[in-house]
Tab-separated table of C-alpha atoms in Angstrom:
chain	number	residue	atom	x	y	z
A	1153	UNK	CA	21.214	13.323	18.822
A	1154	UNK	CA	17.506	12.622	18.266
A	1155	UNK	CA	17.252	15.037	15.327
A	1156	UNK	CA	20.014	13.220	13.440
A	1157	UNK	CA	19.821	9.756	11.837
A	1158	UNK	CA	20.626	6.805	14.082
A	1159	UNK	CA	23.349	4.764	12.387
A	1160	UNK	CA	23.796	2.305	15.270
A	1161	UNK	CA	20.442	0.626	15.927
A	1162	UNK	CA	20.713	-1.711	18.883
A	1163	UNK	CA	23.662	0.085	20.459
A	1164	UNK	CA	22.968	1.874	23.734
A	1165	UNK	CA	23.595	5.592	24.195
A	1166	UNK	CA	25.774	6.626	27.103
A	1167	UNK	CA	26.879	9.997	28.441
A	1168	UNK	CA	29.698	10.094	30.964
A	1169	UNK	CA	31.112	13.080	32.839
A	1170	UNK	CA	34.882	12.805	32.382
A	1171	UNK	CA	36.169	16.183	33.635
A	1172	UNK	CA	34.708	19.414	35.021
A	1173	UNK	CA	32.328	20.742	32.384
A	1174	UNK	CA	32.959	17.824	30.010
A	1175	UNK	CA	30.557	15.019	29.150
A	1176	UNK	CA	31.440	12.406	26.541
A	1177	UNK	CA	28.803	10.767	24.345
A	1178	UNK	CA	29.231	7.169	23.226
A	1179	UNK	CA	27.383	4.267	21.626
A	1180	UNK	CA	27.960	0.947	23.360
A	1181	UNK	CA	27.227	-2.632	22.335
A	1182	UNK	CA	28.505	-5.956	21.084
A	1183	UNK	CA	30.242	-8.765	22.951
A	1184	UNK	CA	33.816	-9.739	23.646
A	1185	UNK	CA	36.888	-7.774	24.736
A	1186	UNK	CA	36.362	-3.996	24.939
A	1187	UNK	CA	37.350	-1.862	21.954
A	1188	UNK	CA	37.265	1.936	22.007
A	1189	UNK	CA	36.755	3.526	18.573
A	1190	UNK	CA	37.766	7.164	18.050
A	1191	UNK	CA	36.916	9.244	14.986
A	1192	UNK	CA	38.842	11.996	13.234
A	1193	UNK	CA	38.251	15.390	11.642
A	1194	UNK	CA	35.902	16.532	10.114
A	1195	UNK	CA	33.732	13.674	11.321
A	1196	UNK	CA	32.084	12.224	14.421
A	1197	UNK	CA	31.551	8.762	15.901
A	1198	UNK	CA	29.285	7.817	12.983
A	1199	UNK	CA	32.324	7.297	10.720
A	1200	UNK	CA	32.439	3.736	12.121
A	1201	UNK	CA	28.897	2.791	11.098
A	1202	UNK	CA	29.903	0.573	8.158
A	1203	UNK	CA	32.321	-1.548	10.203
A	1204	UNK	CA	30.569	-1.547	13.586
A	1205	UNK	CA	28.233	-4.526	12.948
A	1206	UNK	CA	31.159	-6.829	12.114
A	1207	UNK	CA	33.342	-5.500	14.912
A	1208	UNK	CA	30.498	-5.966	17.398
A	1209	UNK	CA	30.571	-9.719	16.740
A	1210	UNK	CA	34.106	-9.822	18.108
A	1211	UNK	CA	34.288	-6.947	20.601
A	1212	UNK	CA	32.298	-4.895	23.060
A	1213	UNK	CA	32.324	-1.563	21.251
A	1214	UNK	CA	32.545	1.876	22.797
A	1215	UNK	CA	32.169	4.355	19.918
A	1216	UNK	CA	32.784	7.831	21.289
A	1217	UNK	CA	32.575	11.434	20.156
A	1218	UNK	CA	35.807	13.189	21.093
A	1219	UNK	CA	35.684	16.248	23.325
A	1220	UNK	CA	34.344	19.114	21.176
A	1221	UNK	CA	32.860	16.877	18.482
A	1222	UNK	CA	29.367	15.542	17.824
A	1223	UNK	CA	27.212	15.132	20.919
A	1224	UNK	CA	30.088	15.477	23.407
A	1225	UNK	CA	30.702	18.709	25.301
A	1226	UNK	CA	32.540	21.504	23.505
A	1227	UNK	CA	34.111	23.714	26.178
A	1228	UNK	CA	35.739	26.991	25.194
A	1229	UNK	CA	39.469	26.800	24.602
A	1230	UNK	CA	42.164	28.232	26.856
A	1231	UNK	CA	45.232	30.324	26.099
A	1232	UNK	CA	47.625	27.360	26.334
A	1233	UNK	CA	45.264	25.038	24.382
A	1234	UNK	CA	45.501	22.444	27.147
A	1235	UNK	CA	41.741	21.892	27.150
A	1236	UNK	CA	42.019	20.300	23.705
A	1237	UNK	CA	45.418	18.681	24.177
A	1238	UNK	CA	45.495	15.027	23.262
A	1239	UNK	CA	46.508	14.374	26.883
A	1240	UNK	CA	43.225	15.898	28.102
A	1241	UNK	CA	41.226	14.072	25.424
A	1242	UNK	CA	42.958	10.807	26.300
A	1243	UNK	CA	41.946	11.473	29.910
A	1244	UNK	CA	38.330	11.652	28.730
A	1245	UNK	CA	38.724	8.255	27.097
A	1246	UNK	CA	40.224	6.685	30.189
A	1247	UNK	CA	37.447	8.055	32.409
A	1248	UNK	CA	34.803	6.906	29.924
A	1249	UNK	CA	36.135	3.367	29.764
A	1250	UNK	CA	36.547	3.132	33.531
A	1251	UNK	CA	32.958	4.333	34.007
A	1252	UNK	CA	31.776	1.603	31.631
A	1253	UNK	CA	33.687	-1.042	33.577
A	1254	UNK	CA	36.698	-1.460	31.276
A	1255	UNK	CA	39.984	-0.805	33.112
A	1256	UNK	CA	41.958	-2.341	30.210
A	1257	UNK	CA	40.896	-2.196	26.584
A	1258	UNK	CA	41.956	-1.984	22.945
A	1259	UNK	CA	41.706	1.291	21.037
A	1260	UNK	CA	41.540	2.142	17.343
A	1261	UNK	CA	41.607	5.774	16.269
A	1262	UNK	CA	41.390	7.438	12.887
A	1263	UNK	CA	43.005	10.811	12.150
A	1264	UNK	CA	42.627	13.053	15.254
A	1265	UNK	CA	41.277	10.036	17.110
A	1266	UNK	CA	44.497	8.208	16.296
A	1267	UNK	CA	46.443	11.006	17.972
A	1268	UNK	CA	44.301	10.711	21.079
A	1269	UNK	CA	44.728	6.925	20.943
A	1270	UNK	CA	48.523	6.890	20.873
A	1271	UNK	CA	48.702	9.580	23.570
A	1272	UNK	CA	46.411	7.351	25.663
A	1273	UNK	CA	48.788	4.420	25.115
A	1274	UNK	CA	51.823	6.528	26.083
A	1275	UNK	CA	50.249	8.157	29.143
A	1276	UNK	CA	48.329	5.115	30.436
A	1277	UNK	CA	50.135	1.954	29.296
A	1278	UNK	CA	48.409	-0.094	31.977
A	1279	UNK	CA	45.038	0.593	30.330
A	1280	UNK	CA	45.742	-0.057	26.639
A	1281	UNK	CA	45.993	-3.695	25.573
A	1282	UNK	CA	46.422	-2.963	21.859
A	1283	UNK	CA	46.535	0.129	19.652
A	1284	UNK	CA	45.544	0.762	16.039
A	1285	UNK	CA	46.333	4.297	14.799
A	1286	UNK	CA	44.736	4.764	11.382
A	1287	UNK	CA	46.244	6.895	8.606
A	1288	UNK	CA	48.497	9.094	10.718
A	1289	UNK	CA	52.053	9.483	11.928
A	1290	UNK	CA	52.815	11.027	15.331
A	1291	UNK	CA	52.198	14.762	15.612
A	1292	UNK	CA	55.798	15.579	16.477
A	1293	UNK	CA	56.955	13.698	13.391
A	1294	UNK	CA	54.537	15.655	11.199
A	1295	UNK	CA	56.004	18.986	12.265
A	1296	UNK	CA	59.593	17.774	11.984
A	1297	UNK	CA	58.979	16.657	8.399
A	1298	UNK	CA	56.969	19.712	7.300
A	1299	UNK	CA	58.066	21.142	3.956
A	1300	UNK	CA	56.535	23.008	1.017
A	1301	UNK	CA	54.831	19.931	-0.420
A	1302	UNK	CA	53.327	19.051	2.945
A	1303	UNK	CA	52.154	22.650	3.408
A	1304	UNK	CA	50.173	22.503	0.167
A	1305	UNK	CA	48.649	19.086	0.893
A	1306	UNK	CA	47.992	19.645	4.585
A	1307	UNK	CA	47.159	23.366	4.680
A	1308	UNK	CA	44.446	22.697	7.269
A	1309	UNK	CA	47.078	22.008	9.945
A	1310	UNK	CA	48.236	25.618	9.867
A	1311	UNK	CA	44.909	27.183	8.841
A	1312	UNK	CA	42.922	25.689	11.710
A	1313	UNK	CA	45.717	26.508	14.162
A	1314	UNK	CA	45.569	30.234	13.429
A	1315	UNK	CA	44.477	32.445	16.294
A	1316	UNK	CA	40.802	32.777	17.162
A	1317	UNK	CA	38.588	33.905	15.497
A	1318	UNK	CA	40.114	33.763	11.990
A	1319	UNK	CA	39.444	30.135	10.983
A	1320	UNK	CA	36.170	30.010	12.921
A	1321	UNK	CA	34.908	33.077	11.037
A	1322	UNK	CA	35.939	31.851	7.598
A	1323	UNK	CA	34.492	28.367	8.085
A	1324	UNK	CA	31.301	29.823	9.541
A	1325	UNK	CA	30.702	31.763	6.351
A	1326	UNK	CA	29.901	28.525	4.442
A	1327	UNK	CA	30.355	25.444	6.637
A	1328	UNK	CA	28.792	22.997	4.159
A	1329	UNK	CA	31.181	24.067	1.416
A	1330	UNK	CA	34.180	23.757	3.726
A	1331	UNK	CA	33.103	20.318	4.964
A	1332	UNK	CA	32.403	18.944	1.507
A	1333	UNK	CA	35.621	20.353	0.056
A	1334	UNK	CA	37.594	18.625	2.819
A	1335	UNK	CA	35.853	15.273	2.423
A	1336	UNK	CA	36.180	15.313	-1.368
A	1337	UNK	CA	39.835	16.361	-1.257
A	1338	UNK	CA	40.838	13.415	0.933
A	1339	UNK	CA	38.660	10.674	-0.554
A	1340	UNK	CA	40.186	8.462	-3.252
A	1341	UNK	CA	37.166	9.116	-5.502
A	1342	UNK	CA	37.417	12.911	-4.963
A	1343	UNK	CA	33.661	13.058	-4.394
A	1344	UNK	CA	31.119	12.336	-1.671
A	1345	UNK	CA	30.133	8.847	-2.838
A	1346	UNK	CA	31.929	7.049	0.057
A	1347	UNK	CA	29.772	8.841	2.628
A	1348	UNK	CA	26.185	7.844	3.337
A	1349	UNK	CA	23.585	10.637	3.359
A	1350	UNK	CA	22.901	9.820	7.009
A	1351	UNK	CA	26.553	10.207	7.980
A	1352	UNK	CA	26.822	13.437	5.988
A	1353	UNK	CA	23.934	14.842	8.014
A	1354	UNK	CA	26.007	14.330	11.159
A	1355	UNK	CA	29.118	15.881	9.618
A	1356	UNK	CA	27.193	18.914	8.343
A	1357	UNK	CA	25.674	19.427	11.790
A	1358	UNK	CA	29.176	19.346	13.276
A	1359	UNK	CA	30.484	22.083	11.005
A	1360	UNK	CA	27.324	24.176	11.393
A	1361	UNK	CA	27.871	24.386	15.161
A	1362	UNK	CA	30.024	27.410	16.114
A	1363	UNK	CA	31.018	25.738	19.380
A	1364	UNK	CA	32.175	22.620	17.551
A	1365	UNK	CA	34.087	24.580	14.926
A	1366	UNK	CA	35.861	26.437	17.728
A	1367	UNK	CA	36.656	23.098	19.373
A	1368	UNK	CA	38.067	21.727	16.117
A	1369	UNK	CA	40.312	24.763	15.766
A	1370	UNK	CA	41.442	24.362	19.364
A	1371	UNK	CA	42.206	20.706	18.617
A	1372	UNK	CA	44.572	21.852	15.848
A	1373	UNK	CA	45.980	24.725	17.925
A	1374	UNK	CA	46.887	22.135	20.527
A	1375	UNK	CA	48.488	20.063	17.783
A	1376	UNK	CA	50.746	22.964	16.863
A	1377	UNK	CA	51.745	23.647	20.467
A	1378	UNK	CA	51.264	21.420	23.497
A	1379	UNK	CA	50.780	18.143	21.594
A	1380	UNK	CA	53.976	18.726	19.678
A	1381	UNK	CA	55.840	19.509	22.906
A	1382	UNK	CA	54.566	16.336	24.564
A	1383	UNK	CA	55.645	14.225	21.592
A	1384	UNK	CA	59.062	15.838	21.481
A	1385	UNK	CA	59.500	15.259	25.209
A	1386	UNK	CA	58.621	11.572	24.839
A	1387	UNK	CA	61.080	11.219	21.967
A	1388	UNK	CA	63.847	12.878	23.975
A	1389	UNK	CA	63.126	10.622	26.945
A	1390	UNK	CA	63.079	7.474	24.801
A	1391	UNK	CA	59.527	6.580	25.800
A	1392	UNK	CA	57.786	4.026	23.589
A	1393	UNK	CA	54.290	2.659	23.120
A	1394	UNK	CA	54.412	-0.625	25.011
A	1395	UNK	CA	51.367	-2.448	23.652
A	1396	UNK	CA	51.077	-4.291	20.317
A	1397	UNK	CA	50.398	-1.704	17.613
A	1398	UNK	CA	48.838	-2.031	14.164
A	1399	UNK	CA	49.360	0.947	11.861
A	1400	UNK	CA	46.682	1.033	9.154
A	1401	UNK	CA	47.227	3.486	6.314
A	1402	UNK	CA	45.521	4.461	3.085
A	1403	UNK	CA	47.099	3.792	-0.281
A	1404	UNK	CA	46.022	7.211	-1.564
A	1405	UNK	CA	46.533	9.592	1.341
A	1406	UNK	CA	49.778	9.352	3.290
A	1407	UNK	CA	52.831	10.038	1.116
A	1408	UNK	CA	54.871	6.847	1.381
A	1409	UNK	CA	54.436	4.079	3.921
A	1410	UNK	CA	54.377	5.377	7.505
A	1411	UNK	CA	55.566	2.197	9.213
A	1412	UNK	CA	59.226	3.242	9.301
A	1413	UNK	CA	58.204	6.457	11.059
A	1414	UNK	CA	56.256	4.517	13.695
A	1415	UNK	CA	58.943	1.911	14.460
A	1416	UNK	CA	61.001	4.106	16.839
A	1417	UNK	CA	57.801	4.953	18.728
A	1418	UNK	CA	56.666	1.389	19.363
A	1419	UNK	CA	57.959	-1.721	21.082
A	1420	UNK	CA	55.832	-4.023	18.912
A	1421	UNK	CA	54.491	-2.642	15.625
A	1422	UNK	CA	53.250	-3.919	12.299
A	1423	UNK	CA	51.437	-2.225	9.431
A	1424	UNK	CA	48.932	-2.787	6.657
A	1425	UNK	CA	47.885	-0.682	3.675
A	1426	UNK	CA	44.245	-0.398	2.610
A	1427	UNK	CA	43.257	0.683	-0.903
A	1428	UNK	CA	41.467	3.896	-0.021
A	1429	UNK	CA	41.604	7.597	0.452
A	1430	UNK	CA	41.878	8.962	3.984
A	1431	UNK	CA	38.522	7.627	5.202
A	1432	UNK	CA	39.322	3.907	5.302
A	1433	UNK	CA	36.342	2.712	7.324
A	1434	UNK	CA	33.885	4.411	4.967
A	1435	UNK	CA	35.698	4.082	1.642
A	1436	UNK	CA	36.801	0.452	1.987
A	1437	UNK	CA	35.165	-1.125	5.040
A	1438	UNK	CA	35.782	-4.698	3.849
A	1439	UNK	CA	39.567	-4.394	3.621
A	1440	UNK	CA	39.686	-2.286	6.780
A	1441	UNK	CA	37.924	-5.082	8.658
A	1442	UNK	CA	40.138	-7.720	7.045
A	1443	UNK	CA	43.216	-5.947	8.409
A	1444	UNK	CA	41.786	-5.003	11.805
A	1445	UNK	CA	39.864	-8.062	13.005
A	1446	UNK	CA	42.775	-10.568	13.114
A	1447	UNK	CA	44.809	-8.054	15.128
A	1448	UNK	CA	41.955	-7.505	17.569
A	1449	UNK	CA	41.320	-11.234	17.953
A	1450	UNK	CA	45.014	-11.825	18.664
A	1451	UNK	CA	45.253	-9.199	21.382
A	1452	UNK	CA	41.785	-8.905	22.890
């Protein structure tokens, strides 16, 4: 990480072995009840840099790179895509938090990190005190609702899930173009102005790494296979997220309010919209904090 800008001065760096061949990188600091922050695609832990100083006044932050992203390990995928299942990635999070002395904690996750976060809450209810999935609906619900309009808006779900090495090869041809196209397409402003130059350096490094691009594709291959199966099995069994849940969603990304989709999944859920494109914490950090902090204070 030393070659990339440090966006979290004062926060310690930690590396924790969470599984055979897997080490998770995190920044740790602040005071108060523990809060795990998980990023999405195509980003890394630095997506939280605009909100971290305020959150650190209320919580002890653990800001992690997911398996395969940023400075965390990026193991090669397997035929069943279990290595990048959200269950395996949630296991990383649990091991990380236990190693840092936090057997019970709150978790907020954006995009792919939100999928890891709700899987963590379903698989390990004893560990998750409160959950905030940001700008997503459950993976199983996404596939059940897929139609032509969704396919045009969310082409990356099926593109990245194609068999190796098709998406890896195409992205590798011009990773900066692919990254910037994705960020612009999902931002409310349709440009790169919400993203600091320092954060962009991290995101470009992510997409320039063949191992990380492979990991990202495996993440989405898991989403189209094992993650979907796990969600469908939970739905069939009537399992619900037990902890208090705050669904944050962007005014200009998800089509329609997602709260009605989340209600059958949760025992205790509420929602809030933030005026933003998909990248709430970078596009509108003030309103993101205004929605998130009261929830964290109530349940930490």
